[in-house]
PDB file of C-alpha atoms in Angstrom:
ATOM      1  CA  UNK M   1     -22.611  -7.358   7.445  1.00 93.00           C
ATOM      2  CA  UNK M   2     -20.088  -4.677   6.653  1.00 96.00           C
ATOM      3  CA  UNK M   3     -21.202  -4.801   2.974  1.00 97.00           C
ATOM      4  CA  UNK M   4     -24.022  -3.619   3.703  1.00 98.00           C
ATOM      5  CA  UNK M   5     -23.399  -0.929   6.021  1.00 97.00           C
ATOM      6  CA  UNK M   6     -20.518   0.147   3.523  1.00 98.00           C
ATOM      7  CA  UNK M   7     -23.307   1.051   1.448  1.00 98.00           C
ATOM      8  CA  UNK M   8     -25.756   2.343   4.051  1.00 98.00           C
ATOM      9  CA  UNK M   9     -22.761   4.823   4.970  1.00 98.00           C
ATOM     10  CA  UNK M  10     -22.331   6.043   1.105  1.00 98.00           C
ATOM     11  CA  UNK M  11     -26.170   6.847   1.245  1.00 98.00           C
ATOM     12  CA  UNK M  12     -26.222   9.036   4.450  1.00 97.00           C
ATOM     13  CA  UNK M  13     -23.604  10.935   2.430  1.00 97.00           C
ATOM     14  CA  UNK M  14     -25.776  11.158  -0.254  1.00 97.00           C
ATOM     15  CA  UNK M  15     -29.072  11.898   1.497  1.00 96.00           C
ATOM     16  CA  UNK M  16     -26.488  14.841   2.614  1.00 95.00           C
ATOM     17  CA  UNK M  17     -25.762  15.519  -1.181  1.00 94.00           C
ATOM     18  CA  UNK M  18     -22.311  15.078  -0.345  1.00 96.00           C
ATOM     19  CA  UNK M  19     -19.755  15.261  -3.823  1.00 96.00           C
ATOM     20  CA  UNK M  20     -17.855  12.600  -2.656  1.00 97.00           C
ATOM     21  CA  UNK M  21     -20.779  10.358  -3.679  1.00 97.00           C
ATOM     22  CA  UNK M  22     -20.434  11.017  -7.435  1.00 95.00           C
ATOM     23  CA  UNK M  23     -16.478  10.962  -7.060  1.00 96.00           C
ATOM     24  CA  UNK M  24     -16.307   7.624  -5.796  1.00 97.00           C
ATOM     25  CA  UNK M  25     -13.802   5.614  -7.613  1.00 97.00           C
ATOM     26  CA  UNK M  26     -15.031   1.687  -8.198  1.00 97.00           C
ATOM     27  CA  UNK M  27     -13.714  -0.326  -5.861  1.00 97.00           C
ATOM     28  CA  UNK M  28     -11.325  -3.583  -7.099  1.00 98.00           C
ATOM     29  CA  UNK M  29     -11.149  -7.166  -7.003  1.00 98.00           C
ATOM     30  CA  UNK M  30      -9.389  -8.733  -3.910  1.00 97.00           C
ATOM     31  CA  UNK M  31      -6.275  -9.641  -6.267  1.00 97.00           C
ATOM     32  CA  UNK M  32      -5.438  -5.750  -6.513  1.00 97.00           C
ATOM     33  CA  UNK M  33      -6.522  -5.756  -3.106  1.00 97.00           C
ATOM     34  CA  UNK M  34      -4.024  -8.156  -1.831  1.00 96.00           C
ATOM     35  CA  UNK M  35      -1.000  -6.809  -4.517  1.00 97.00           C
ATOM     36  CA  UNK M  36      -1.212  -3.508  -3.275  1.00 96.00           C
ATOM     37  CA  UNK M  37       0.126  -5.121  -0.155  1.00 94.00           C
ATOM     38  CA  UNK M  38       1.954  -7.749  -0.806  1.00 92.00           C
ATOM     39  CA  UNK M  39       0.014 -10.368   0.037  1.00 90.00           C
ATOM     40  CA  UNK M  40      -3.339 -11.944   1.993  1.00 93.00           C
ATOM     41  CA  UNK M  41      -5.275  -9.373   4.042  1.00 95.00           C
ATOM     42  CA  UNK M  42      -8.170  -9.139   5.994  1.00 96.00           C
ATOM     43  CA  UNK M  43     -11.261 -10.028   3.754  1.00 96.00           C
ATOM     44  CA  UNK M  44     -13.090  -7.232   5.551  1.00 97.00           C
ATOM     45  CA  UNK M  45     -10.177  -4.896   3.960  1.00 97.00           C
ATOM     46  CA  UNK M  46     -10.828  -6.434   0.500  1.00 97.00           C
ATOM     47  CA  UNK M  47     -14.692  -5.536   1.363  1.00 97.00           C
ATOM     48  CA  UNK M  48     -13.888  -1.715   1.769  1.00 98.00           C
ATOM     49  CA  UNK M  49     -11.500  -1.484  -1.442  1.00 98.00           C
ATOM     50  CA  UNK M  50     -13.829  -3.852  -3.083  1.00 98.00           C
ATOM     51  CA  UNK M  51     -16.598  -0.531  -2.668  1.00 98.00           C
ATOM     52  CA  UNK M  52     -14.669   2.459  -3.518  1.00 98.00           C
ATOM     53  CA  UNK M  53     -11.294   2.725  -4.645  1.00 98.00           C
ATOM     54  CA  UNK M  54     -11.096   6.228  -3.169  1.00 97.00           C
ATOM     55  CA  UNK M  55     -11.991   9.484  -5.029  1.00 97.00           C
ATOM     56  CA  UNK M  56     -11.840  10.679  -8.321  1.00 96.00           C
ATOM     57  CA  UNK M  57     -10.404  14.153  -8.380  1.00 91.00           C
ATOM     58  CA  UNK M  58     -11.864  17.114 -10.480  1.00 87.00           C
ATOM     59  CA  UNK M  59     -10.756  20.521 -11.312  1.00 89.00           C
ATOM     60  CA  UNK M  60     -11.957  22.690  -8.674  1.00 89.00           C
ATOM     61  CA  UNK M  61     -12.174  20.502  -6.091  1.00 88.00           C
ATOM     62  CA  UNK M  62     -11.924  21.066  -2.312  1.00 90.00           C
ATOM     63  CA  UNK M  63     -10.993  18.776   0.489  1.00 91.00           C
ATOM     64  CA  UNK M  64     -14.351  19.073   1.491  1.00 94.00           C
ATOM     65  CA  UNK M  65     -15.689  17.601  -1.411  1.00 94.00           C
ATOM     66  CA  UNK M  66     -13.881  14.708  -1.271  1.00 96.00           C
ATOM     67  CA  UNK M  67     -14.819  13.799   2.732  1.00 97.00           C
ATOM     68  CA  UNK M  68     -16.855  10.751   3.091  1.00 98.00           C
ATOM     69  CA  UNK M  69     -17.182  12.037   7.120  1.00 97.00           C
ATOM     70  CA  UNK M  70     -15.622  15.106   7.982  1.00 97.00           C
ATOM     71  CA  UNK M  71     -12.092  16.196   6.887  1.00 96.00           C
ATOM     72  CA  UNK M  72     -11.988  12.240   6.055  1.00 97.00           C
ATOM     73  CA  UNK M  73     -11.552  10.889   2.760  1.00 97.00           C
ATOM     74  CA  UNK M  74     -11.250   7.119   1.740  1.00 98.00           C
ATOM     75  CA  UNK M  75      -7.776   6.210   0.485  1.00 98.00           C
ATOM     76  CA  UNK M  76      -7.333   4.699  -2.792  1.00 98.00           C
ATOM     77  CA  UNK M  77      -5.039   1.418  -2.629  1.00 98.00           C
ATOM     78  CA  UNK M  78      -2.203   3.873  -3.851  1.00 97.00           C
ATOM     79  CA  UNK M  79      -2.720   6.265  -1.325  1.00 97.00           C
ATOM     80  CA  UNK M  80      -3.159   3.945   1.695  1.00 97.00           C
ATOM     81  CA  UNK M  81       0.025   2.296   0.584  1.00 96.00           C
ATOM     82  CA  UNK M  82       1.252   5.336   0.528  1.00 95.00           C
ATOM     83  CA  UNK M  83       0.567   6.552   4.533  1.00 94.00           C
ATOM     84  CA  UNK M  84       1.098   2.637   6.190  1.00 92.00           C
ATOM     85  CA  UNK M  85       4.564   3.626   4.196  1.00 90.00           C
ATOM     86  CA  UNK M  86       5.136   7.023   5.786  1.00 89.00           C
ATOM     87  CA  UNK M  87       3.824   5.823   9.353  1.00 85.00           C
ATOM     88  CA  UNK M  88       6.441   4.153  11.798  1.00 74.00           C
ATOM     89  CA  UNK M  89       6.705   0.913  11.330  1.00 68.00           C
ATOM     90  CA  UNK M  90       6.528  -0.670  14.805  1.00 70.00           C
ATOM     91  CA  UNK M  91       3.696   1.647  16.387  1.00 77.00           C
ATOM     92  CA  UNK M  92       3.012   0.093  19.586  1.00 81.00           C
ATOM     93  CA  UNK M  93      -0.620   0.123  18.997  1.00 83.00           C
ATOM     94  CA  UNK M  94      -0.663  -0.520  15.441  1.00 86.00           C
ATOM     95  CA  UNK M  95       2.554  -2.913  14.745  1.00 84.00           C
ATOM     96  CA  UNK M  96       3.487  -3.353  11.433  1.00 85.00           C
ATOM     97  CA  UNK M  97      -0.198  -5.082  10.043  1.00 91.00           C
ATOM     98  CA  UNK M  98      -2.304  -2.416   9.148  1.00 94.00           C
ATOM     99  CA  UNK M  99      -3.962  -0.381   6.290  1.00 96.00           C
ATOM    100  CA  UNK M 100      -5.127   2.824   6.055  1.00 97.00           C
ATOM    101  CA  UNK M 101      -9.016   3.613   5.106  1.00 98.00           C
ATOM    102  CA  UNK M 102      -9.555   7.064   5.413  1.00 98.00           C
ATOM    103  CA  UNK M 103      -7.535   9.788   6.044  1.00 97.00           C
ATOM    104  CA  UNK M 104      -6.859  13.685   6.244  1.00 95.00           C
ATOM    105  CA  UNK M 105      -5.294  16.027   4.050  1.00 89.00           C
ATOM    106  CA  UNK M 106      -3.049  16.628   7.461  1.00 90.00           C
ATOM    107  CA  UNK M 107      -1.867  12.863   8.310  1.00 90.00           C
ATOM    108  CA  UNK M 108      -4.738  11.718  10.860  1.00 94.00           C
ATOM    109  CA  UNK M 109      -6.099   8.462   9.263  1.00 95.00           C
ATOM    110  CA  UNK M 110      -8.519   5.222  10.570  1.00 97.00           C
ATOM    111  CA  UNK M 111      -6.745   2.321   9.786  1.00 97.00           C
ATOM    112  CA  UNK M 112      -7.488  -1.535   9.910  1.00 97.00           C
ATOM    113  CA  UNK M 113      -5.498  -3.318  12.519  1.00 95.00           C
ATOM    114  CA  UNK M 114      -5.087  -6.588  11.914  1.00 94.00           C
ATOM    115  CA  UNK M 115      -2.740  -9.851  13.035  1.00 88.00           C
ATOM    116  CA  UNK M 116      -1.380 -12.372  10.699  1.00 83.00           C
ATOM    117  CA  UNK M 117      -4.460 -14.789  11.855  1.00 84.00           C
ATOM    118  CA  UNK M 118      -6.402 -12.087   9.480  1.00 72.00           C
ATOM    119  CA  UNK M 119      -9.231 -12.046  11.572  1.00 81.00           C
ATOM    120  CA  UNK M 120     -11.228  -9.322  11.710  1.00 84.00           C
ATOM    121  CA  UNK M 121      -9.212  -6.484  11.939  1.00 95.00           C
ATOM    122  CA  UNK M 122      -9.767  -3.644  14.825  1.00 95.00           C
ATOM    123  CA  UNK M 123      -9.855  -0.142  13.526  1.00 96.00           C
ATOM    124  CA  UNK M 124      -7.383   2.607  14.429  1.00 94.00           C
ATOM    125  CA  UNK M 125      -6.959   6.100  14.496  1.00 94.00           C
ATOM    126  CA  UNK M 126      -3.656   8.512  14.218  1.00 91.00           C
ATOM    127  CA  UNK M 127      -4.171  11.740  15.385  1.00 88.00           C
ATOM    128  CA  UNK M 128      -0.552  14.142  13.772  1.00 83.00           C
ATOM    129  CA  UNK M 129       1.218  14.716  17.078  1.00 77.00           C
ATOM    130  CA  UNK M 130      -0.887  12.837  19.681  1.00 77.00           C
ATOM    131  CA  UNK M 131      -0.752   9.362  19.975  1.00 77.00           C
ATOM    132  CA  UNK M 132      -2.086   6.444  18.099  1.00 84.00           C
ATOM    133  CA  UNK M 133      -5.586   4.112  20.056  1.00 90.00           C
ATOM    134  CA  UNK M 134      -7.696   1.519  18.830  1.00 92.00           C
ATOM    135  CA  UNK M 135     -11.024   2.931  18.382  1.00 93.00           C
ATOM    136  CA  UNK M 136     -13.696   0.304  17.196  1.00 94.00           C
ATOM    137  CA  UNK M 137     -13.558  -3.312  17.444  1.00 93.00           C
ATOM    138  CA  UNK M 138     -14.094  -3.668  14.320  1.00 95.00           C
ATOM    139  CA  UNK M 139     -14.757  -2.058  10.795  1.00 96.00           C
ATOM    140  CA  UNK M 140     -18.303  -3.006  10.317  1.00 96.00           C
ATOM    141  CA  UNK M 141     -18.665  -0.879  14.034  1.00 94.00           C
ATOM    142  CA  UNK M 142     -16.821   2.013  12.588  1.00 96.00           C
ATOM    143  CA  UNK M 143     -19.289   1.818   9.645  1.00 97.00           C
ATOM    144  CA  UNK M 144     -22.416   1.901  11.902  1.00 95.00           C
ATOM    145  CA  UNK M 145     -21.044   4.848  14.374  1.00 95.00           C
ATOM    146  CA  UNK M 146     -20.501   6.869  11.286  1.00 96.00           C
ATOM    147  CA  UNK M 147     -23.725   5.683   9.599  1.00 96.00           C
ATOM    148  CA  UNK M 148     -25.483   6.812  13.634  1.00 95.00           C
ATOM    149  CA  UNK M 149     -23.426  10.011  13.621  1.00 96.00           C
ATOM    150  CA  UNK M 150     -25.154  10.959  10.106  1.00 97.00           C
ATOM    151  CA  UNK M 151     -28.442  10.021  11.470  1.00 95.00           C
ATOM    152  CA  UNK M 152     -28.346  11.665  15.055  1.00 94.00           C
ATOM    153  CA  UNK M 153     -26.787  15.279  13.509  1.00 95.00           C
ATOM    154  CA  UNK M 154     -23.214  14.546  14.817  1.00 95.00           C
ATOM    155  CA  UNK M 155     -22.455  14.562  11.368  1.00 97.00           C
ATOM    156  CA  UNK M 156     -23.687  17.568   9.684  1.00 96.00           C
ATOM    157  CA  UNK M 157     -23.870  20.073   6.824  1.00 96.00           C
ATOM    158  CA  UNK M 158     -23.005  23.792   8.358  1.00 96.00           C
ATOM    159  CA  UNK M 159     -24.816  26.600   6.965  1.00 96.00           C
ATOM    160  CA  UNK M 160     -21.860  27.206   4.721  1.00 95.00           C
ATOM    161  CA  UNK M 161     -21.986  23.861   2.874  1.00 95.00           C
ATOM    162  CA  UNK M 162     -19.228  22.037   4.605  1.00 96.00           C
ATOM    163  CA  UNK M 163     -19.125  18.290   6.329  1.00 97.00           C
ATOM    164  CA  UNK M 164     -19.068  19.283  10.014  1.00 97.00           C
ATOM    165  CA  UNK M 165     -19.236  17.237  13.211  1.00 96.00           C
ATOM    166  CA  UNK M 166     -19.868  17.616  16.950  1.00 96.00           C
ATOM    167  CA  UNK M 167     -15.985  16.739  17.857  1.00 93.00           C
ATOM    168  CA  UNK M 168     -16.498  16.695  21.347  1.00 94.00           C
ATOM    169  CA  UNK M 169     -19.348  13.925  20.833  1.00 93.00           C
ATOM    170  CA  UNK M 170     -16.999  12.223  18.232  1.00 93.00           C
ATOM    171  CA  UNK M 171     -14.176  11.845  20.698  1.00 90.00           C
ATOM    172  CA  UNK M 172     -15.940  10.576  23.740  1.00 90.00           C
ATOM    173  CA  UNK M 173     -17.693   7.824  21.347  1.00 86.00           C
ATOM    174  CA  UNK M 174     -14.532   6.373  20.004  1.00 86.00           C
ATOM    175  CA  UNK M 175     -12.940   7.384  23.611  1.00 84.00           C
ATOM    176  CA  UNK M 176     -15.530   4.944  25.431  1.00 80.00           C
ATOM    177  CA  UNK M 177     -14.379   2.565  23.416  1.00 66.00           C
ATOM    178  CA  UNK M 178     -10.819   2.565  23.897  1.00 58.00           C
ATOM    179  CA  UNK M 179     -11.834   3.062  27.761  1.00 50.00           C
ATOM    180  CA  UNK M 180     -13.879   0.003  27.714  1.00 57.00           C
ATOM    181  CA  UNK M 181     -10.661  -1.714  26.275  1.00 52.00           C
ATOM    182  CA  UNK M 182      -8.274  -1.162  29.097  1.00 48.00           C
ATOM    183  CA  UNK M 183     -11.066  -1.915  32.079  1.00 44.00           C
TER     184      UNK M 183
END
């Protein structure tokens, strides 16, 4: 349930003692949900917002602080509205249903891509300059490979106190799935 491995991803941050723990904003009701934009989404988008409603910022904060997995940060509904708005509408992988969920201070984000059926949406990822891919089937797997990448050290804290990961073992995760989805 992705409920519950919302929260089982917020407490590998914390077993971390990641900041971004204590700046989590509380997360809002599906009506803000849906009103931020502009009508019915995905219920398992109304589930993430419905957690955190991003990130509280504080004096003296760093990016870092704020990354829920590394250079990541969850989007409030303002600020998610705010990339789907800067992003081409039209992306031939994404089309025009999908919201952000977390996203760097450069422009990469995960997003929830969804159809108007509002299934369960598939998540995608925007890399600044390469090209967009869908990367998990679904949110709840997102969730779980970030809660496994916490677990097996492909998440980790360096020995100067920052959220790091094993990129190369990132990539070829969400890479094997987008590989398994054009086979």
């Amino acid at each position: 349930m992705l409920s519950q491995a919302i929260e089982r991803l917020w407490a590998e941050a914390e077993r971390l003692n990641r900041p971004v723990v204590g700046s989590r904003a509380p997360g809002v009701p599906a009506s803000e949900v849906q009103a931020a934009f502009g009508g019915p989404v995905p219920e398992d988008v109304v589930t993430w917002f419905g957690y955190s409603n991003g990130v509280e910022y504080h004096p003296d904060q760093i990016q870092d602080d704020a990354a829920l997995v590394p250079g990541y940060e969850p989007l409030s509904l303002s600020e998610s509205r705010a990339v789907r708005d800067s992003h081409p509408f039209g992306d031939p992988v994404f089309g025009e249903l999908f919201i952000p969920l977390l996203a760097t201070g450069g422009g990469d984000f995960y997003a929830a891509v969804y159809d108007p059926s509002l299934k369960s949406p598939k998540v995608g990822h925007v890399m600044i300059g390469g090209e967009s891919g869908l990367v998990y089937e679904n949110m709840e797997s997102m969730v779980n490979a970030f809660c496994e990448f916490y677990r097996t050290g492909v998440f980790f804290v360096s020995d100067e106190g920052i959220l790091e990961a094993d990129d190369d073992r990132w990539v070829e995760v969400e890479a094997e799935y987008g590989a398994s989805r054009d086979s």
